Tab-separated table of C-alpha atoms in Angstrom:
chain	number	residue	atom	x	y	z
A	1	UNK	CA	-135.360	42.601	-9.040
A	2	UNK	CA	-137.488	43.667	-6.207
A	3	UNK	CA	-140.184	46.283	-7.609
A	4	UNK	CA	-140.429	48.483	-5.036
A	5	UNK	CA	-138.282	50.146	-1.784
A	6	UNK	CA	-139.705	48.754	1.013
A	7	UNK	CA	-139.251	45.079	-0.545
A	8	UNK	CA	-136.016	45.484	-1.028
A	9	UNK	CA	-134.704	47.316	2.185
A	10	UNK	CA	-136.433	44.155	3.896
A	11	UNK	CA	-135.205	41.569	1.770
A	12	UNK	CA	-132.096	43.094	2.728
A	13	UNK	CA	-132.781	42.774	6.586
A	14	UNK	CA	-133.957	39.508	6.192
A	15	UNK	CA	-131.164	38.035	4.880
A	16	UNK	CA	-129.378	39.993	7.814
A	17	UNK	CA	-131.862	38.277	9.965
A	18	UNK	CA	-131.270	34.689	8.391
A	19	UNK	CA	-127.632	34.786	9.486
A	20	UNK	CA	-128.292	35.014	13.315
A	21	UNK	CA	-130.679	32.145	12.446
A	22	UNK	CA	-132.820	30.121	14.849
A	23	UNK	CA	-132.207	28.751	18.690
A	24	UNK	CA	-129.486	26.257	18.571
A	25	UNK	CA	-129.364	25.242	22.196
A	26	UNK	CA	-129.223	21.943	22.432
A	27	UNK	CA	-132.037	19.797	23.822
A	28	UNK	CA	-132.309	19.618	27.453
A	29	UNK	CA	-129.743	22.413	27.548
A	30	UNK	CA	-127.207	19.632	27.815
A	31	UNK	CA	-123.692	20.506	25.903
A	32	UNK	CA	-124.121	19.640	22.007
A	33	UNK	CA	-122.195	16.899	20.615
A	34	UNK	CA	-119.786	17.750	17.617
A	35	UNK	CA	-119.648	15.591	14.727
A	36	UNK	CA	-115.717	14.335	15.380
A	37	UNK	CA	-116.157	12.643	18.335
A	38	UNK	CA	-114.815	9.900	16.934
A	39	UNK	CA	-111.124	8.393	17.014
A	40	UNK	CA	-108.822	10.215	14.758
A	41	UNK	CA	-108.459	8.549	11.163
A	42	UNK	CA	-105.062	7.654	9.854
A	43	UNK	CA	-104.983	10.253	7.450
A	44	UNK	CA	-105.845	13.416	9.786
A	45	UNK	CA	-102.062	12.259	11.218
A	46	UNK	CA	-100.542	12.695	7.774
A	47	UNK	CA	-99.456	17.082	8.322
A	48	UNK	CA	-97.431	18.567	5.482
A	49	UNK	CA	-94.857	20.376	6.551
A	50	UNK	CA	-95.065	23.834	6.246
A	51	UNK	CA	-92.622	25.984	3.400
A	52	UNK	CA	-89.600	27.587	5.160
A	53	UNK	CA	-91.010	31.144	4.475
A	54	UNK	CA	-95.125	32.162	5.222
A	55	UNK	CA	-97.134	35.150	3.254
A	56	UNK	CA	-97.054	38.125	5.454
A	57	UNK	CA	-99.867	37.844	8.119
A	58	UNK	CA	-100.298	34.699	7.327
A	59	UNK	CA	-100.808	30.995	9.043
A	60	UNK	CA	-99.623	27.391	7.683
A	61	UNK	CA	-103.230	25.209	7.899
A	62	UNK	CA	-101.681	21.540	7.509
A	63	UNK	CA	-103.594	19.225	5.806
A	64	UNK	CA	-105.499	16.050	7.058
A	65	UNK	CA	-109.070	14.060	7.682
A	66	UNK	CA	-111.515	14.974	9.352
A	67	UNK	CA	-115.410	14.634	10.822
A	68	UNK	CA	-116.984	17.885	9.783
A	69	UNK	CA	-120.617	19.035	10.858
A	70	UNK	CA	-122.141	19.288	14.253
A	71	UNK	CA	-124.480	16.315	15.577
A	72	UNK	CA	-126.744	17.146	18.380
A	73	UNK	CA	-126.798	20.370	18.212
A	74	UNK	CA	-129.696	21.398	16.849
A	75	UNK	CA	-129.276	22.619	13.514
A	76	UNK	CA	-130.195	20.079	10.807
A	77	UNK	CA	-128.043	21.948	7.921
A	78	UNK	CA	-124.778	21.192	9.788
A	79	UNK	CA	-125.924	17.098	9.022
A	80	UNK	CA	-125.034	14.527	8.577
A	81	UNK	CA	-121.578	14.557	10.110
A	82	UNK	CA	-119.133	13.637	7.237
A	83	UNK	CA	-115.362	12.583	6.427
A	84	UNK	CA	-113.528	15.129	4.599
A	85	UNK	CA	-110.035	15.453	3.502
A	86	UNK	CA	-108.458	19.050	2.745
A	87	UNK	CA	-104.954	19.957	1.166
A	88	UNK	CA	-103.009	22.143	3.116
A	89	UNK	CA	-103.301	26.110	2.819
A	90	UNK	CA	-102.662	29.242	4.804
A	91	UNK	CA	-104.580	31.721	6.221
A	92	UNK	CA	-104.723	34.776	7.105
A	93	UNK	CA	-104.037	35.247	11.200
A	94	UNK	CA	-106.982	37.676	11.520
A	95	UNK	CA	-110.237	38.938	9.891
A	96	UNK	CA	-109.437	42.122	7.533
A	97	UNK	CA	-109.559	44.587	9.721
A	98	UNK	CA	-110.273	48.320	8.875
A	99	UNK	CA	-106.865	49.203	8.229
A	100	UNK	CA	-106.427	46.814	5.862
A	101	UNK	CA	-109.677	47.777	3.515
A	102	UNK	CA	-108.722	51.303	4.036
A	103	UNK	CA	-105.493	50.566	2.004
A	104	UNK	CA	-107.136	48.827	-0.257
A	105	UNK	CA	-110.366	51.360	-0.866
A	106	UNK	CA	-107.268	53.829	-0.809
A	107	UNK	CA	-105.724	51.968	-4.059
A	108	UNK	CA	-108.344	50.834	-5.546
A	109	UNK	CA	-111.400	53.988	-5.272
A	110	UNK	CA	-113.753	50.891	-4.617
A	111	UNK	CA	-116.953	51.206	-3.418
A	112	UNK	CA	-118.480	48.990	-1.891
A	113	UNK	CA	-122.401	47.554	-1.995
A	114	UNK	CA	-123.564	49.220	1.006
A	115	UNK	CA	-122.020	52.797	-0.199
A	116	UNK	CA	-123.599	52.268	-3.870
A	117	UNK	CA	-126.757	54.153	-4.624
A	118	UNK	CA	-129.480	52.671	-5.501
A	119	UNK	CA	-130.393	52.379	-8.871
A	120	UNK	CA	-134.097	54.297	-9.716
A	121	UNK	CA	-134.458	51.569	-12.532
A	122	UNK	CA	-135.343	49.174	-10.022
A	123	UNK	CA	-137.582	51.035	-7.987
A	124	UNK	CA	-140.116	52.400	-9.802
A	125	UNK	CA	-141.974	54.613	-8.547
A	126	UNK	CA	-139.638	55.520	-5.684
A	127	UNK	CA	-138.722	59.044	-5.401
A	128	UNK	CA	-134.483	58.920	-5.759
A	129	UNK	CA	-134.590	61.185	-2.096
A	130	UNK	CA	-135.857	58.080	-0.907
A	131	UNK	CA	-133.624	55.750	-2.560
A	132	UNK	CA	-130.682	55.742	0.074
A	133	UNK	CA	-127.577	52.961	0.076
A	134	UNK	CA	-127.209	51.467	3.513
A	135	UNK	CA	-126.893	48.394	5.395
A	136	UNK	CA	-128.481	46.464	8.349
A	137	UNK	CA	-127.642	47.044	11.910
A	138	UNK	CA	-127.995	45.653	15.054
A	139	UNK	CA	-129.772	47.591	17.377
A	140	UNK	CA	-130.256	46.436	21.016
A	141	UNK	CA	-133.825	46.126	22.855
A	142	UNK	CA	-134.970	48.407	25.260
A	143	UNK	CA	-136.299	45.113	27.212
A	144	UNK	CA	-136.670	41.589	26.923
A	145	UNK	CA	-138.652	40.632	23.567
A	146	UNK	CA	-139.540	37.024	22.026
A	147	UNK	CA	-136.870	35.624	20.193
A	148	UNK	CA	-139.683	34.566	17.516
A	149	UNK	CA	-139.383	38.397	15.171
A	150	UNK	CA	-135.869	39.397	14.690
A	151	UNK	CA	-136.639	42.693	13.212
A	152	UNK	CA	-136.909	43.699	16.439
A	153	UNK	CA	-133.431	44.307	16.879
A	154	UNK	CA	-131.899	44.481	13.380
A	155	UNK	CA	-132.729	47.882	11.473
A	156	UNK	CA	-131.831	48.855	7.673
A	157	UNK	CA	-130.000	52.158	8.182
A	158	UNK	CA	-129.079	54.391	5.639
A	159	UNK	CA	-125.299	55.544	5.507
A	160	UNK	CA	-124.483	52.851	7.390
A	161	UNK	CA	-121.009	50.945	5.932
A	162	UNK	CA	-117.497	50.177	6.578
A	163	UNK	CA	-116.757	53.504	7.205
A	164	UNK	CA	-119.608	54.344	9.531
A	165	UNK	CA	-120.711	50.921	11.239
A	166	UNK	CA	-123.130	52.788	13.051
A	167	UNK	CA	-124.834	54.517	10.527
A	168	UNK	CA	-124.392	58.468	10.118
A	169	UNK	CA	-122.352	59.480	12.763
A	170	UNK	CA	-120.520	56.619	13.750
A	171	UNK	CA	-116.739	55.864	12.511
A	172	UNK	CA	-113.719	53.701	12.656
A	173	UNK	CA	-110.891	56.506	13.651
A	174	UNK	CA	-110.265	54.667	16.695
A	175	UNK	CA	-111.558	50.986	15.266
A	176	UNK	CA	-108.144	50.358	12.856
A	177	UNK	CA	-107.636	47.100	14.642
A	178	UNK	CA	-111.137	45.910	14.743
A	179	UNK	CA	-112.488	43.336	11.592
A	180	UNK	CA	-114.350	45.258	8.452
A	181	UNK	CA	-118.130	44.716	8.957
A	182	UNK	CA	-120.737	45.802	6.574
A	183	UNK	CA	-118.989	43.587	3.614
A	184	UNK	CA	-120.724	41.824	0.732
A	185	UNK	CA	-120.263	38.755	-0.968
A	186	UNK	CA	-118.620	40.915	-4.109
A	187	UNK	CA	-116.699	43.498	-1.645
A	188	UNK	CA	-114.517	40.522	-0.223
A	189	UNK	CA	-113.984	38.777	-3.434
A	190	UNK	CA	-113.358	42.293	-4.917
A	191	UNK	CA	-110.708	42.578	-1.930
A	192	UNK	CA	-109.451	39.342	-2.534
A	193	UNK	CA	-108.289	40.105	-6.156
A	194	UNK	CA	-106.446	42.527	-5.105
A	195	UNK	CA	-104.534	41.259	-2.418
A	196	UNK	CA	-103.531	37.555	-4.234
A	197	UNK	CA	-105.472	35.689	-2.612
A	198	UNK	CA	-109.013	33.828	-1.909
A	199	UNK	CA	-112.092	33.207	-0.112
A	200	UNK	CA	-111.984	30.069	2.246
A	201	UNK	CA	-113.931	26.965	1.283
A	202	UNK	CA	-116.167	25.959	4.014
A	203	UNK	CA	-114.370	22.960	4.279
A	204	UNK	CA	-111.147	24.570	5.068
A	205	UNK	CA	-113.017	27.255	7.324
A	206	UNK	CA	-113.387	24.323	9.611
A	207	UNK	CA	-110.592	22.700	9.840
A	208	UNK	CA	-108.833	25.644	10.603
A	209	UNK	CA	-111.104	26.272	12.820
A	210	UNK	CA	-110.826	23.097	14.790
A	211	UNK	CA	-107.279	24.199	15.517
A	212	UNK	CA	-105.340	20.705	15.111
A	213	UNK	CA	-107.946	19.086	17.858
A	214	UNK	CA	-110.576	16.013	17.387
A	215	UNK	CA	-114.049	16.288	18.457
A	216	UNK	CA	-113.315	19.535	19.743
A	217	UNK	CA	-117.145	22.021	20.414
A	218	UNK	CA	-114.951	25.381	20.135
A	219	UNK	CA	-112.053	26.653	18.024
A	220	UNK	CA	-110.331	26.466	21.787
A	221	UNK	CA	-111.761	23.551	22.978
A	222	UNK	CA	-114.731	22.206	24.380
A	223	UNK	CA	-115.969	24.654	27.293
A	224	UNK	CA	-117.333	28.316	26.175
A	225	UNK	CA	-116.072	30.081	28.901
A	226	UNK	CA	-113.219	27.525	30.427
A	227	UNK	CA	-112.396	28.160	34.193
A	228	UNK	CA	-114.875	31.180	33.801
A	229	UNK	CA	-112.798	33.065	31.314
A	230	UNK	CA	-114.118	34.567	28.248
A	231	UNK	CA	-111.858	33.554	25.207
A	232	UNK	CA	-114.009	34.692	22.431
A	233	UNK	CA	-116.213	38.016	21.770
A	234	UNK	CA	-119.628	36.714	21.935
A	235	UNK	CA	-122.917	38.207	23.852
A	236	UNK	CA	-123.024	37.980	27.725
A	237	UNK	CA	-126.577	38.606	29.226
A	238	UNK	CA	-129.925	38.892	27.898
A	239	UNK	CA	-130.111	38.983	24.057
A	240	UNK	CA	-131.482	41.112	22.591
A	241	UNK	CA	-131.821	43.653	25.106
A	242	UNK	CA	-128.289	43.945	26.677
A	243	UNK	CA	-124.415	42.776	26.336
A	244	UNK	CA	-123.508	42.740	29.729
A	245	UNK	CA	-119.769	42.927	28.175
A	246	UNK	CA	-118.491	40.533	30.512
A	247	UNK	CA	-115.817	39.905	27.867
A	248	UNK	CA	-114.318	43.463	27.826
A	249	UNK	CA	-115.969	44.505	24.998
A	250	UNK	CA	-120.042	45.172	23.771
A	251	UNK	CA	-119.865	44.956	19.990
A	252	UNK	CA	-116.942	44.314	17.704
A	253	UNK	CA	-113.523	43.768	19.368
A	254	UNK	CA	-109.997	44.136	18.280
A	255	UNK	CA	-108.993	41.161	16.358
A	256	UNK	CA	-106.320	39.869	18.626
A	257	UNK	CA	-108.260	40.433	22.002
A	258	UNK	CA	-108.878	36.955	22.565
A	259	UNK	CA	-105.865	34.093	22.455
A	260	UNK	CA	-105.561	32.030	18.912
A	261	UNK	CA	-106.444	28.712	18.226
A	262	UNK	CA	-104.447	26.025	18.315
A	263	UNK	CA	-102.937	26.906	14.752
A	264	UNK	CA	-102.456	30.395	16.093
A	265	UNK	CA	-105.262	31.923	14.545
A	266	UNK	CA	-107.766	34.596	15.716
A	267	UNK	CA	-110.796	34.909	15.704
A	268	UNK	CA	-112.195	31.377	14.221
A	269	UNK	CA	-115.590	31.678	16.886
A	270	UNK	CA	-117.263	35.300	17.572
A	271	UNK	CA	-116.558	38.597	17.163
A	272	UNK	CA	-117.809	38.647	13.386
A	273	UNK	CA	-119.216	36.411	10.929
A	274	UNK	CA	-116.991	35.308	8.327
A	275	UNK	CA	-117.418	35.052	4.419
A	276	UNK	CA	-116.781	31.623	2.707
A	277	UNK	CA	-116.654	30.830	-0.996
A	278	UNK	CA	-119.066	27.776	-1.247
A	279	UNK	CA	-123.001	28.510	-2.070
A	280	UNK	CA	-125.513	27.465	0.655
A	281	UNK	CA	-127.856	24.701	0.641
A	282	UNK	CA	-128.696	23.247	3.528
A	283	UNK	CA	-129.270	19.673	1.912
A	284	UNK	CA	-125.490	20.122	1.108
A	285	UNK	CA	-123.979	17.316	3.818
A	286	UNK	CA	-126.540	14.552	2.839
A	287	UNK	CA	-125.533	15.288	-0.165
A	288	UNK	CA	-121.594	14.808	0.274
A	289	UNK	CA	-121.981	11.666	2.870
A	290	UNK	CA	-124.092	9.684	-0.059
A	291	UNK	CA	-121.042	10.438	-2.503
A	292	UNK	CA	-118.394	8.159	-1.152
A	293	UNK	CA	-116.606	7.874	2.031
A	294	UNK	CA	-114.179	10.717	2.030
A	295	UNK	CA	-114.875	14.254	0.152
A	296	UNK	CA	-111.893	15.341	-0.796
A	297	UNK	CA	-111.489	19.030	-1.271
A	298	UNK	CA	-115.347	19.633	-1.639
A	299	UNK	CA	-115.984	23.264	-3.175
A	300	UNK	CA	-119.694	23.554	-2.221
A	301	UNK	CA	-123.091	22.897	-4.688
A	302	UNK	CA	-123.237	24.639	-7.441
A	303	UNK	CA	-125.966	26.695	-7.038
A	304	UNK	CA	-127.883	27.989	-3.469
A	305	UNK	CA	-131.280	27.267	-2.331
A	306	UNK	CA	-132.517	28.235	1.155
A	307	UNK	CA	-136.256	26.796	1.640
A	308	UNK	CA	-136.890	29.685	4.072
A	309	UNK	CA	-136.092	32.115	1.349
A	310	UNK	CA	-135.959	30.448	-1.941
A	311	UNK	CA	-135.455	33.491	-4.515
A	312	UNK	CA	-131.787	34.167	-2.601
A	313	UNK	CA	-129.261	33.902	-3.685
A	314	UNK	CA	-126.843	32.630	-0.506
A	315	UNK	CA	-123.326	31.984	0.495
A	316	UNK	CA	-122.294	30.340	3.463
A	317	UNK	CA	-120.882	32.094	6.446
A	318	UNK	CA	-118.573	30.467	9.231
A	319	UNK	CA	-117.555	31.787	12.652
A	320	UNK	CA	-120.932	33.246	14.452
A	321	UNK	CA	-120.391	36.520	15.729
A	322	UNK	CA	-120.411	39.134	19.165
A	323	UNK	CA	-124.067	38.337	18.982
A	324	UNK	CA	-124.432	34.547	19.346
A	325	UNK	CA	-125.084	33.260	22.404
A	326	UNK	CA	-126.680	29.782	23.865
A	327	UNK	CA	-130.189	31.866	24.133
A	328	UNK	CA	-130.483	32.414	20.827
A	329	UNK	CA	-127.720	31.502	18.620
A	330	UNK	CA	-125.103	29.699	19.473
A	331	UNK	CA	-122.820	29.084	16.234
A	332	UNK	CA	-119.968	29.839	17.544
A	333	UNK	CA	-119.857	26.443	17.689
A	334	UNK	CA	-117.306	24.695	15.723
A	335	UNK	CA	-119.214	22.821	13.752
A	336	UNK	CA	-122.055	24.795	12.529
A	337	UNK	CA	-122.922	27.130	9.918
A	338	UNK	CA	-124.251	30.372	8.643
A	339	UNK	CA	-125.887	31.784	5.611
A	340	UNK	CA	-126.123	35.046	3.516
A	341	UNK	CA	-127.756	36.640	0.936
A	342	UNK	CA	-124.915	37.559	-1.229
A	343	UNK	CA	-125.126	41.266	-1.893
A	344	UNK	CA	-125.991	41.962	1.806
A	345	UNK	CA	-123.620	43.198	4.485
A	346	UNK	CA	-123.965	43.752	8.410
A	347	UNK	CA	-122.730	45.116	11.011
A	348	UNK	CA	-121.267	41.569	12.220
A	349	UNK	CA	-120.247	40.340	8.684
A	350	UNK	CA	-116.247	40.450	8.000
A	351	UNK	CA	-114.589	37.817	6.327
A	352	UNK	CA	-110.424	36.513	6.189
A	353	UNK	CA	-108.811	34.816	2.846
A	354	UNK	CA	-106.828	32.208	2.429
A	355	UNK	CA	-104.023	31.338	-0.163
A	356	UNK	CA	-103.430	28.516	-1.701
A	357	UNK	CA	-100.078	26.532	-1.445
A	358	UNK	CA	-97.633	26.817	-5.010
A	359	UNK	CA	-96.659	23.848	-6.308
């Protein structure tokens, strides 16, 4: 436990700070190269057919092989690129959106980690006026910065949660439609219980991300913007100082403003960062492509270690967010990944579930 306030309220930020994570333009600027471009294998042909009746809200993710990881991009956790093979499963169309945790904080009375207070037990020394639940937001520049101190534009505020995004003051009344932010690891598995279902391996993220295509740099293809046209919510203009909101929309975005995927699902790049169940190492792929030729079903290792913050405890996140762009961070990208201290939330941190398939 952190001894004092002001450690934890940063170690909070900084693991806030950690999922935005470091430039991942790709040398020379030039496109980065995902780690499918390679010939379909046999078995990514092999689709189950789907049952004749799907969960409500829900997507049929057929089975099959694939390349996961991202070569040449720039981002040496999302390496080696490696054959894995994934039963089917379906998925939710959308990131839980407001609505939806409003029912469920409505039949439930949970609270979630941001809303908690803190406990004077492990602060002491703190006055309790002082000791104030909250969560990290994103807070634009009032001019260019370096890209080098990200607590520059990230800020623990107090108040700030589901409810109030913004921090004191701020609300969802006209946000039903937009994906929950400010969630922690335990608030979306807590979620999860209740609704039947699961948190998506990272393994699954991905391939229902790709969409049904090979080698593909995008959930919908391979340009970012294809014939000019924005098809995800992601930053437009100088980060961090302004979203020119070239995309319709400067922050979070309803979760069916952009088209689906090829699978017909929303939001699988931008708009908000998604939870996954597997714990984060970023060894984890070397790992996997030493192990045999195809992992099948991999779950994740079985316990997290981040070098750049080794007393975390981390989970991995999928998706990048309405602030990634090629400046700074660009994981919307396919094939790339994210990372989170596990009892931290954010103002670009949702998450969707999957189910799996009854035998």
């Amino acid at each position: 436990m952190k001894n004092n306030l002001a450690s934890r309220l940063q170690s909070i930020t900084l693991a806030v700070v950690l999922v935005v994570g470091p430039g991942c333009k790709s040398p020379g600027g030039s496109a980065p190269a995902s780690g499918v471009e390679r010939p379909p294998e046999p078995e990514s042909q092999a689709r189950q057919q789907a049952p004749a009746s799907a969960p409500p809200g829900m997507v049929w993710v057929a089975g099959g092989t694939f390349w996961m990881g991202c070569e040449g991009c720039g981002m040496p956790d999302a390496l080696p690129a490696h054959r894995v093979s994934v039963d089917a499963f379906w998925m939710d169309r959308t990131p839980v959106t407001n609505a939806e945790f409003e029912r469920f904080v409505q039949a439930t009375g949970f609270v979630t980690v941001a809303e908690r207070q803190l406990d004077p037990r492990d602060f002491p020394g703190v006055p309790r006026d002082k000791l104030v639940p909250g969560s990290a937001v994103f807070h634009a520049t009032s001019q260019p910065v370096p890209l080098d101190n990200p607590l520059q534009w990230w800020q623990y505020t107090p108040g700030a949660s589901w409810r109030h995004p913004g921090g004191p003051g701020s609300s969802i009344r006209d946000r039903a439609d937009h994906p929950v932010v400010h969630i922690a690891f335990d608030d979306a598995l807590a979620y999860a219980q209740w609704a039947g279902k699961r948190l998506p391996t990272e393994a699954e993220f991905e391939l229902a991300a790709r969409g049904g295509l090979d080698g593909n740099l995008y959930p919908w293809g391979n340009e970012l913007t294809p014939g000019g046209r924005a098809v995800a919510n992601t930053w437009q203009g100088q980060f961090p100082a302004r979203d020119r909101g070239e995309d319709g929309y400067v922050g979070t975005s309803p979760v069916t403003a952009f088209p689906p995927n090829g699978f017909g699902l929303y939001d699988m790049g931008g708009n908000v960062w998604q939870w996954c169940a597997d714990w984060y190492r970023p060894d984890y792929y070397a790992v996997l492509a030493k192990a045999g030729p195809v992992a099948h079903n991999p779950q994740g290792p079985t316990d997290s270690f981040d070098p750049e913050e080794p007393g975390a405890a981390k989970r991995v996140l999928r998706g990048g967010s309405y602030l990634c762009t090629d400046q700074y961070c660009a994981r919307y990208l396919v094939g790339s990944r994210g990372k989170s201290e596990v009892s931290s939330g954010a103002s670009n941190l949702g998450f969707r579930l999957v189910r799996s398939v009854s035998r």
